[in-house]
Tab-separated table of C-alpha atoms (C1' of nucleotides) in Angstrom:
chain	number	residue	atom	x	y	z
A	197	MET	CA	89.112	95.002	96.158
A	198	ALA	CA	88.436	97.564	98.777
A	199	LEU	CA	88.188	100.585	96.555
A	200	GLY	CA	86.665	98.929	93.630
A	201	LYS	CA	82.965	99.488	94.300
A	202	ASP	CA	83.051	103.244	93.609
A	203	TYR	CA	86.086	103.703	91.537
A	204	ALA	CA	84.958	101.091	88.971
A	205	THR	CA	82.211	103.320	87.568
A	206	GLN	CA	84.763	106.007	86.692
A	207	GLU	CA	85.796	105.724	83.084
A	208	CYS	CA	89.465	106.671	83.805
A	209	SER	CA	92.676	104.844	83.843
A	210	ILE	CA	93.850	106.844	86.859
A	211	ALA	CA	90.936	105.485	88.834
A	212	SER	CA	91.655	102.034	87.597
A	213	ALA	CA	95.204	102.305	88.659
A	214	LEU	CA	94.230	103.602	92.123
A	215	GLU	CA	91.844	100.691	92.465
A	216	VAL	CA	94.925	98.408	92.333
A	217	ILE	CA	97.614	100.389	94.095
A	218	GLY	CA	95.604	103.103	95.878
A	219	GLU	CA	95.058	101.303	99.201
A	220	ARG	CA	96.998	102.314	102.328
A	221	TRP	CA	100.527	100.850	102.456
A	222	THR	CA	100.415	99.429	98.954
A	223	LEU	CA	102.687	101.951	97.251
A	224	LEU	CA	105.181	101.737	100.065
A	225	VAL	CA	105.365	97.970	99.673
A	226	ILE	CA	106.136	98.506	96.020
A	227	ARG	CA	108.752	101.154	96.850
A	228	ASP	CA	110.440	98.745	99.124
A	229	ALA	CA	110.388	96.098	96.405
A	230	PHE	CA	112.202	98.570	94.121
A	231	TYR	CA	114.771	99.094	96.877
A	232	GLY	CA	115.383	95.377	96.978
A	233	VAL	CA	113.244	94.163	99.850
A	234	ARG	CA	111.796	90.776	99.053
A	235	ARG	CA	110.946	88.956	102.306
A	236	TYR	CA	107.953	89.137	104.490
A	237	ASN	CA	109.949	89.859	107.615
A	238	ASP	CA	112.028	92.530	105.880
A	239	PHE	CA	108.909	94.359	104.754
A	240	LEU	CA	107.578	94.066	108.259
A	241	VAL	CA	110.433	95.693	110.116
A	242	HIS	CA	111.159	98.238	107.511
A	243	LEU	CA	107.620	99.501	107.112
A	244	GLY	CA	106.259	99.023	110.546
A	245	ILE	CA	103.088	97.577	108.966
A	246	PRO	CA	100.641	95.381	110.781
A	247	ARG	CA	101.252	91.681	109.887
A	248	ALA	CA	97.708	91.055	108.655
A	249	VAL	CA	97.753	94.122	106.461
A	250	LEU	CA	101.074	93.118	104.932
A	251	ALA	CA	99.905	89.585	104.221
A	252	SER	CA	96.696	90.986	102.630
A	253	ARG	CA	98.668	93.540	100.442
A	254	LEU	CA	101.235	90.966	99.319
A	255	GLN	CA	98.457	88.574	98.338
A	256	ALA	CA	96.590	91.277	96.486
A	257	LEU	CA	99.653	92.554	94.601
A	258	THR	CA	100.557	88.958	93.652
A	259	ALA	CA	96.968	88.411	92.345
A	260	GLN	CA	97.243	91.592	90.303
A	261	GLY	CA	100.452	90.477	88.701
A	262	ILE	CA	102.487	93.294	90.215
A	263	LEU	CA	104.558	91.035	92.497
A	264	GLU	CA	105.488	87.434	91.950
A	265	LYS	CA	105.765	84.997	94.815
A	266	ARG	CA	108.799	82.793	94.378
A	267	ARG	CA	110.151	79.987	96.481
A	268	TYR	CA	113.772	80.491	97.172
A	269	GLN	CA	114.373	77.600	99.571
A	270	GLN	CA	112.584	74.298	99.861
A	271	SER	CA	113.045	73.371	103.477
A	272	PRO	CA	111.788	74.999	105.404
A	273	PRO	CA	109.645	76.444	102.607
A	274	ARG	CA	110.451	80.133	102.217
A	275	ASP	CA	109.023	82.562	99.655
A	276	GLU	CA	110.068	85.952	98.402
A	277	TYR	CA	108.203	88.593	96.552
A	278	VAL	CA	109.725	90.265	93.505
A	279	LEU	CA	108.340	92.854	91.093
A	280	THR	CA	107.020	91.686	87.749
A	281	ASP	CA	107.309	93.763	84.549
A	282	ARG	CA	103.958	95.259	85.457
A	283	GLY	CA	105.272	96.216	88.806
A	284	ILE	CA	108.488	97.583	87.359
A	285	ALA	CA	106.366	99.752	85.019
A	286	LEU	CA	105.330	101.756	88.096
A	287	TRP	CA	108.706	103.288	88.522
A	288	PRO	CA	107.859	106.537	86.826
A	289	THR	CA	104.965	106.966	89.082
A	290	LEU	CA	107.001	106.328	92.179
A	291	ARG	CA	109.760	108.624	90.928
A	292	ALA	CA	107.258	111.416	90.220
A	293	LEU	CA	105.731	111.120	93.637
A	294	GLY	CA	109.195	111.212	95.278
A	295	VAL	CA	110.242	114.243	93.381
A	296	TRP	CA	107.004	116.031	94.272
A	297	GLY	CA	107.425	115.028	97.934
A	298	ARG	CA	110.988	116.390	98.036
A	299	GLU	CA	110.427	119.616	96.179
A	300	GLN	CA	107.072	120.529	97.706
A	301	LEU	CA	107.163	118.977	101.214
A	302	THR	CA	110.351	117.807	102.760
A	303	HIS	CA	113.004	119.877	100.923
A	304	ARG	CA	115.460	117.324	101.924
A	305	LYS	CA	117.684	115.080	99.802
A	306	LEU	CA	117.227	111.715	101.378
A	307	ARG	CA	118.265	109.457	98.512
A	308	ILE	CA	120.073	110.044	95.285
A	309	PHE	CA	119.355	108.100	92.050
A	310	ARG	CA	122.198	107.881	89.553
A	311	HIS	CA	122.777	106.268	86.205
A	312	ALA	CA	124.943	103.245	87.079
A	313	ASP	CA	126.802	103.364	83.864
A	314	CYS	CA	128.088	106.970	84.137
A	315	GLY	CA	127.336	108.023	87.741
A	316	THR	CA	125.134	111.068	86.680
A	317	GLU	CA	122.351	112.038	88.909
A	318	LEU	CA	119.019	111.358	87.279
A	319	GLY	CA	116.353	113.983	86.349
A	320	PRO	CA	112.767	113.977	87.399
A	321	PHE	CA	111.710	111.396	84.785
A	322	SER	CA	114.652	109.084	85.579
A	323	GLU	CA	116.437	110.334	82.488
A	324	CYS	CA	120.199	110.688	82.402
A	325	PRO	CA	121.182	114.287	81.621
A	326	ALA	CA	124.599	113.090	80.422
A	327	CYS	CA	123.463	110.253	78.185
A	328	GLY	CA	120.154	111.900	77.159
A	329	THR	CA	118.151	108.678	77.663
A	330	VAL	CA	115.621	107.339	80.064
A	331	VAL	CA	117.517	104.923	82.246
A	332	ALA	CA	116.156	101.363	82.584
A	333	VAL	CA	115.270	100.498	86.091
A	334	PRO	CA	117.973	97.895	86.679
A	335	ASP	CA	120.518	100.506	85.686
A	336	VAL	CA	119.431	102.935	88.350
A	337	GLU	CA	121.815	103.166	91.304
A	338	ILE	CA	120.408	104.298	94.651
A	339	VAL	CA	122.707	105.993	97.220
A	340	PRO	CA	121.977	107.785	100.531
A	341	GLY	CA	121.591	111.469	100.183
A	342	PRO	CA	123.043	114.130	102.536
A	343	ASP	CA	119.943	114.400	104.671
A	344	LEU	CA	119.474	110.676	105.355
A	345	ASN	CA	120.003	109.459	108.868
A	346	ARG	CA	123.203	107.313	108.913
A	347	ASP	CA	122.293	105.296	111.964
A	348	PRO	CA	118.757	103.877	111.540
A	349	ALA	CA	117.244	101.419	113.974
A	350	ASP	CA	116.201	98.540	111.834
A	351	PRO	CA	118.556	96.207	109.947
A	352	VAL	CA	116.825	96.700	106.645
A	353	SER	CA	117.374	100.486	106.667
A	354	ARG	CA	121.003	99.815	107.617
A	355	ALA	CA	121.409	97.495	104.675
A	356	LEU	CA	119.982	100.149	102.402
A	357	LEU	CA	122.807	102.593	103.279
A	358	LYS	CA	125.094	100.652	100.932
A	359	PRO	CA	124.833	101.969	97.334
A	360	LYS	CA	123.180	99.445	95.118
A	361	ARG	CA	121.019	99.063	92.066
A	362	LEU	CA	117.265	99.072	92.112
A	363	LEU	CA	115.701	95.610	92.370
A	364	GLN	CA	118.944	94.040	93.628
A	365	PRO	CA	118.093	92.152	96.878
A	366	VAL	CA	119.124	93.827	100.155
A	367	GLU	CA	121.174	91.729	102.518
A	368	ALA	CA	119.773	92.448	105.912
A	369	ASP	CA	121.902	90.484	108.254
A	370	ALA	CA	120.954	90.382	111.930
A	371	ALA	CA	124.042	92.578	112.602
B	33	MET	CA	96.260	113.432	108.979
B	34	ALA	CA	94.957	109.916	108.904
B	35	LEU	CA	98.094	108.305	107.517
B	36	GLY	CA	100.577	110.297	109.397
B	37	LYS	CA	101.155	108.353	112.530
B	38	ASP	CA	102.945	105.553	110.783
B	39	TYR	CA	104.292	107.147	107.596
B	40	ALA	CA	105.990	110.000	109.494
B	41	THR	CA	108.773	107.778	110.818
B	42	GLN	CA	109.846	106.737	107.299
B	43	GLU	CA	112.643	108.892	106.093
B	44	CYS	CA	111.317	109.015	102.523
B	45	SER	CA	109.840	111.677	100.304
B	46	ILE	CA	107.436	109.160	98.795
B	47	ALA	CA	106.037	108.386	102.230
B	48	SER	CA	105.745	112.152	102.925
B	49	ALA	CA	103.898	112.586	99.654
B	50	LEU	CA	101.489	109.736	100.419
B	51	GLU	CA	100.775	111.213	103.854
B	52	VAL	CA	99.361	114.260	102.007
B	53	ILE	CA	97.699	112.765	98.939
B	54	GLY	CA	97.566	109.048	99.815
B	55	GLU	CA	94.131	108.871	101.285
B	56	ARG	CA	91.161	107.503	99.564
B	57	TRP	CA	89.566	109.818	96.998
B	58	THR	CA	92.254	112.459	97.347
B	59	LEU	CA	93.993	111.863	93.988
B	60	LEU	CA	90.691	111.734	92.171
B	61	VAL	CA	89.750	115.068	93.566
B	62	ILE	CA	93.005	116.441	92.291
B	63	ARG	CA	92.505	114.768	88.917
B	64	ASP	CA	89.149	116.434	88.638
B	65	ALA	CA	90.650	119.810	89.588
B	66	PHE	CA	93.070	119.325	86.637
B	67	TYR	CA	90.196	118.569	84.456
B	68	GLY	CA	88.587	121.838	85.335
B	69	VAL	CA	86.176	120.791	88.113
B	70	ARG	CA	86.021	123.578	90.736
B	71	ARG	CA	82.813	123.458	92.690
B	72	TYR	CA	81.640	121.293	95.505
B	73	ASN	CA	78.589	120.001	93.665
B	74	ASP	CA	80.501	119.164	90.556
B	75	PHE	CA	83.038	117.105	92.440
B	76	LEU	CA	80.082	115.497	94.078
B	77	VAL	CA	78.209	114.291	91.071
B	78	HIS	CA	81.294	113.510	89.040
B	79	LEU	CA	83.018	111.444	91.654
B	80	GLY	CA	80.034	109.895	93.546
B	81	ILE	CA	81.953	110.596	96.704
B	82	PRO	CA	80.091	110.884	100.068
B	83	ARG	CA	79.547	114.533	100.976
B	84	ALA	CA	81.269	114.365	104.252
B	85	VAL	CA	84.370	112.839	102.728
B	86	LEU	CA	84.488	115.427	100.004
B	87	ALA	CA	84.235	118.267	102.511
B	88	SER	CA	87.035	116.733	104.555
B	89	ARG	CA	89.221	116.196	101.545
B	90	LEU	CA	88.753	119.645	100.276
B	91	GLN	CA	89.604	121.107	103.591
B	92	ALA	CA	92.664	118.979	103.955
B	93	LEU	CA	93.934	119.769	100.520
B	94	THR	CA	93.362	123.480	101.195
B	95	ALA	CA	95.246	123.323	104.403
B	96	GLN	CA	98.161	121.586	102.654
B	97	GLY	CA	98.356	124.302	100.046
B	98	ILE	CA	97.308	122.053	97.162
B	99	LEU	CA	93.961	123.640	96.589
B	100	GLU	CA	93.012	127.243	97.098
B	101	LYS	CA	89.520	128.204	98.225
B	102	ARG	CA	88.290	131.201	96.420
B	103	ARG	CA	85.086	133.180	96.591
B	104	TYR	CA	83.651	133.619	93.180
B	105	GLN	CA	80.383	135.250	94.119
B	106	GLN	CA	79.356	137.306	97.124
B	107	SER	CA	75.652	136.725	97.472
B	108	PRO	CA	74.818	133.983	98.101
B	109	PRO	CA	78.451	133.278	99.133
B	110	ARG	CA	79.950	130.661	96.872
B	111	ASP	CA	83.454	129.269	96.785
B	112	GLU	CA	85.449	127.277	94.321
B	113	TYR	CA	88.548	125.218	94.767
B	114	VAL	CA	91.429	125.646	92.290
B	115	LEU	CA	94.818	124.041	92.151
B	116	THR	CA	97.824	125.995	93.524
B	117	ASP	CA	101.323	125.740	92.033
B	118	ARG	CA	101.998	122.920	94.569
B	119	GLY	CA	98.946	121.089	93.241
B	120	ILE	CA	99.842	121.708	89.607
B	121	ALA	CA	103.333	120.146	90.428
B	122	LEU	CA	101.472	116.851	90.859
B	123	TRP	CA	100.697	116.569	87.135
B	124	PRO	CA	103.697	114.284	86.276
B	125	THR	CA	102.532	111.967	89.010
B	126	LEU	CA	98.988	111.833	87.808
B	127	ARG	CA	100.144	111.415	84.206
B	128	ALA	CA	102.419	108.494	85.150
B	129	LEU	CA	99.618	106.873	87.007
B	130	GLY	CA	97.268	107.252	84.024
B	131	VAL	CA	99.835	105.855	81.608
B	132	TRP	CA	100.381	102.860	83.842
B	133	GLY	CA	96.692	102.211	84.216
B	134	ARG	CA	96.082	102.400	80.579
B	135	GLU	CA	99.053	100.286	79.494
B	136	GLN	CA	98.865	97.685	82.249
B	137	LEU	CA	95.261	97.458	83.193
B	138	THR	CA	92.488	98.970	80.992
B	139	HIS	CA	94.232	98.874	77.573
B	140	ARG	CA	91.714	101.501	76.503
B	141	LYS	CA	92.276	104.993	75.334
B	142	LEU	CA	89.785	107.010	77.245
B	143	ARG	CA	91.339	110.449	76.976
B	144	ILE	CA	93.938	111.910	74.803
B	145	PHE	CA	96.330	114.741	75.889
B	146	ARG	CA	97.751	116.953	73.227
B	147	HIS	CA	100.006	119.949	72.981
B	148	ALA	CA	97.619	122.771	72.480
B	149	ASP	CA	100.070	124.739	70.355
B	150	CYS	CA	100.724	122.048	67.726
B	151	GLY	CA	98.067	119.399	68.364
B	152	THR	CA	100.619	116.610	68.846
B	153	GLU	CA	99.685	113.845	71.201
B	154	LEU	CA	101.871	113.956	74.328
B	155	GLY	CA	104.324	111.259	75.423
B	156	PRO	CA	104.321	109.516	78.855
B	157	PHE	CA	106.083	112.476	80.597
B	158	SER	CA	103.788	115.065	79.105
B	159	GLU	CA	106.452	115.911	76.548
B	160	CYS	CA	105.580	116.962	73.007
B	161	PRO	CA	107.423	114.630	70.496
B	162	ALA	CA	107.165	117.307	67.836
B	163	CYS	CA	108.444	120.279	69.799
B	164	GLY	CA	110.777	118.235	71.928
B	165	THR	CA	109.799	120.005	75.249
B	166	VAL	CA	107.899	119.164	78.309
B	167	VAL	CA	104.509	120.896	77.940
B	168	ALA	CA	103.382	123.242	80.611
B	169	VAL	CA	100.096	122.189	82.265
B	170	PRO	CA	97.989	125.033	80.937
B	171	ASP	CA	99.143	124.153	77.407
B	172	VAL	CA	97.921	120.660	77.630
B	173	GLU	CA	94.655	120.017	75.737
B	174	ILE	CA	92.443	117.094	76.847
B	175	VAL	CA	90.107	115.452	74.367
B	176	PRO	CA	87.973	112.318	74.577
B	177	GLY	CA	89.614	109.187	73.330
B	178	PRO	CA	88.001	106.518	71.102
B	179	ASP	CA	87.021	104.264	74.079
B	180	LEU	CA	85.279	106.873	76.088
B	181	ASN	CA	81.517	106.591	76.503
B	182	ARG	CA	79.889	109.509	74.575
B	183	ASP	CA	76.639	109.598	76.574
B	184	PRO	CA	77.586	109.795	80.248
B	185	ALA	CA	74.902	110.131	82.957
B	186	ASP	CA	76.121	113.138	84.855
B	187	PRO	CA	76.348	116.710	83.548
B	188	VAL	CA	79.987	117.145	84.485
B	189	SER	CA	81.083	114.131	82.490
B	190	ARG	CA	79.042	115.515	79.643
B	191	ALA	CA	80.695	118.860	79.892
B	192	LEU	CA	84.095	117.105	79.845
B	193	LEU	CA	83.444	115.738	76.414
B	194	LYS	CA	84.234	119.068	74.876
B	195	PRO	CA	87.952	119.461	74.149
B	196	LYS	CA	89.522	121.963	76.533
B	197	ARG	CA	92.779	122.787	78.254
B	198	LEU	CA	93.760	121.548	81.617
B	199	LEU	CA	92.710	123.682	84.597
B	200	GLN	CA	90.204	125.650	82.468
B	201	PRO	CA	86.856	125.585	84.278
B	202	VAL	CA	84.183	123.170	83.024
B	203	GLU	CA	80.860	124.532	82.377
B	204	ALA	CA	78.369	122.020	83.705
B	205	ASP	CA	74.852	123.361	82.788
B	206	ALA	CA	71.889	121.562	84.093
B	207	ALA	CA	71.173	120.420	80.481
C	274	DG	C1'	55.159	136.559	101.039
C	275	DA	C1'	54.891	131.614	100.668
C	276	DC	C1'	57.038	128.108	97.714
C	277	DT	C1'	60.629	125.916	95.264
C	278	DG	C1'	65.306	125.250	94.019
C	279	DT	C1'	70.317	125.328	94.546
C	280	DA	C1'	75.054	125.522	96.634
C	281	DG	C1'	77.557	124.056	100.304
C	282	DG	C1'	77.799	122.090	103.897
C	283	DT	C1'	77.006	119.155	109.036
C	284	DT	C1'	75.153	115.180	111.792
C	285	DC	C1'	74.420	110.541	112.619
C	286	DG	C1'	74.021	105.435	112.822
C	287	DT	C1'	75.821	101.557	110.268
C	288	DT	C1'	79.337	99.122	107.993
C	289	DC	C1'	83.979	98.154	106.752
C	290	DA	C1'	89.032	98.394	107.187
C	291	DT	C1'	93.074	98.907	110.133
C	292	DT	C1'	95.550	98.088	114.208
C	293	DG	C1'	98.304	95.399	117.539
C	294	DA	C1'	98.636	91.589	120.353
C	295	DA	C1'	98.443	86.793	120.625
C	296	DC	C1'	98.597	82.483	118.638
C	297	DC	C1'	99.898	78.778	115.107
C	298	DT	C1'	102.973	75.773	112.086
C	299	DA	C1'	107.091	74.005	110.160
C	300	DT	C1'	111.812	73.553	110.412
C	301	DC	C1'	116.665	74.035	111.767
C	302	DG	C1'	120.614	74.150	115.121
C	303	DG	C1'	122.404	72.627	119.227
D	45	DC	C1'	114.176	68.141	123.715
D	46	DC	C1'	114.577	73.273	123.600
D	47	DG	C1'	114.563	77.617	121.568
D	48	DA	C1'	114.742	80.543	117.593
D	49	DT	C1'	113.199	81.919	112.928
D	50	DA	C1'	110.106	82.723	108.881
D	51	DG	C1'	105.616	83.353	107.499
D	52	DG	C1'	101.670	83.564	108.389
D	53	DT	C1'	96.198	83.552	110.858
D	54	DT	C1'	92.816	84.947	114.433
D	55	DC	C1'	90.546	88.231	117.289
D	56	DA	C1'	88.735	92.318	119.893
D	57	DA	C1'	89.035	97.403	119.676
D	58	DT	C1'	89.437	101.378	117.165
D	59	DG	C1'	88.952	104.486	113.407
D	60	DA	C1'	87.386	105.782	108.800
D	61	DA	C1'	83.995	105.598	105.071
D	62	DC	C1'	79.337	105.356	103.685
D	63	DG	C1'	74.635	107.119	102.695
D	64	DA	C1'	70.701	109.277	104.167
D	65	DA	C1'	68.749	112.995	106.370
D	66	DC	C1'	68.977	117.524	107.923
D	67	DC	C1'	70.430	122.608	107.947
D	68	DT	C1'	71.352	127.416	106.214
D	69	DA	C1'	71.238	131.226	103.106
D	70	DC	C1'	69.808	133.216	99.305
D	71	DA	C1'	67.315	133.739	94.459
D	72	DG	C1'	63.553	133.425	91.573
D	73	DT	C1'	58.694	132.922	90.808
D	74	DC	C1'	53.904	132.836	91.269
DNA sequence: GACTGTAGGTTCGTTCATTGAACCTATCGG
DNA sequence: CCGATAGGTTCAATGAACGAACCTACAGTC
């Protein structure tokens, strides 16, 4: 990988992790996968990422066992990319990053994460204050926060305005 | 910043965070700062980072309020870089990354984090299982794990073999 | 007072990655 | 047959990272 040459000598699991997910765009691709984005074109319009870079990242993440490439229709052949268990294990990292970004940088509540079972807003570690447990990723509900723009340009962002659970596929109609 | 042009349009606190700490080397510099590295030369030998890149990252992190540049001796003028509160708030992110890297990639226990007050090894969110609380960063003790090389080449790595608390300065003698 | 060493940089040419536009392939609907 | 759609690849131009060399200011030592 791109970062490997130097990071590899560092005896450190953080460095190893960054070798795999530390490249530009990579974590945003994974974030979108949590939000339910699965198709090449949906990643493309939602992220505004160059096509070549997206193809390269999807391939690398698949090779690392973070995403799985899955044929969802035979003809014409179409593939989708979904998170593996290894990918889903990144949720605490993404959550921590998001909390830091909100508290230290944006100070805006763009999205709210709730426990789907009871509707309680989750704490910084994705724990449910009401139930007292860490909520499993498929039981996390994501809803737009008060500071999120309600009229986004691209269809994927529009589809993401509907409350849904993490990992559940978005339905981005042409609209 | 380098990443800003594209990430800025993303209404997302994760994207905002990555704008600030998502560049190559940046998170490793911050990790070292948690481990007690404070001086330009110590970062240099410990990370193996090009000098120009280090200077640029230190400057950017200082400008973002994540590190603070502090004169620790007047003549000759010498500065050190220490984490601000905003920087310290990144600990959960770094911890989550490290846990993921260890569990999913390296499968090796390179460093152990303990509650300095009671010696209990910390859980994935830096919480103390014995005390039932999230441990404040200055109360986290870092000790070498069983899989860490005991005879590293550079003096900073050697100094880091001694158990110490996070944020406490390393003493890297020439040795 | 001339050397040597150290901390903290800057400069510069080369290499590598990212970008954005254009192009390619296969298939479906009409 | 024509156009649209999904999922790519190719290519030239740009920007960032790399590593070596250089610079500055001071301290200690002979």
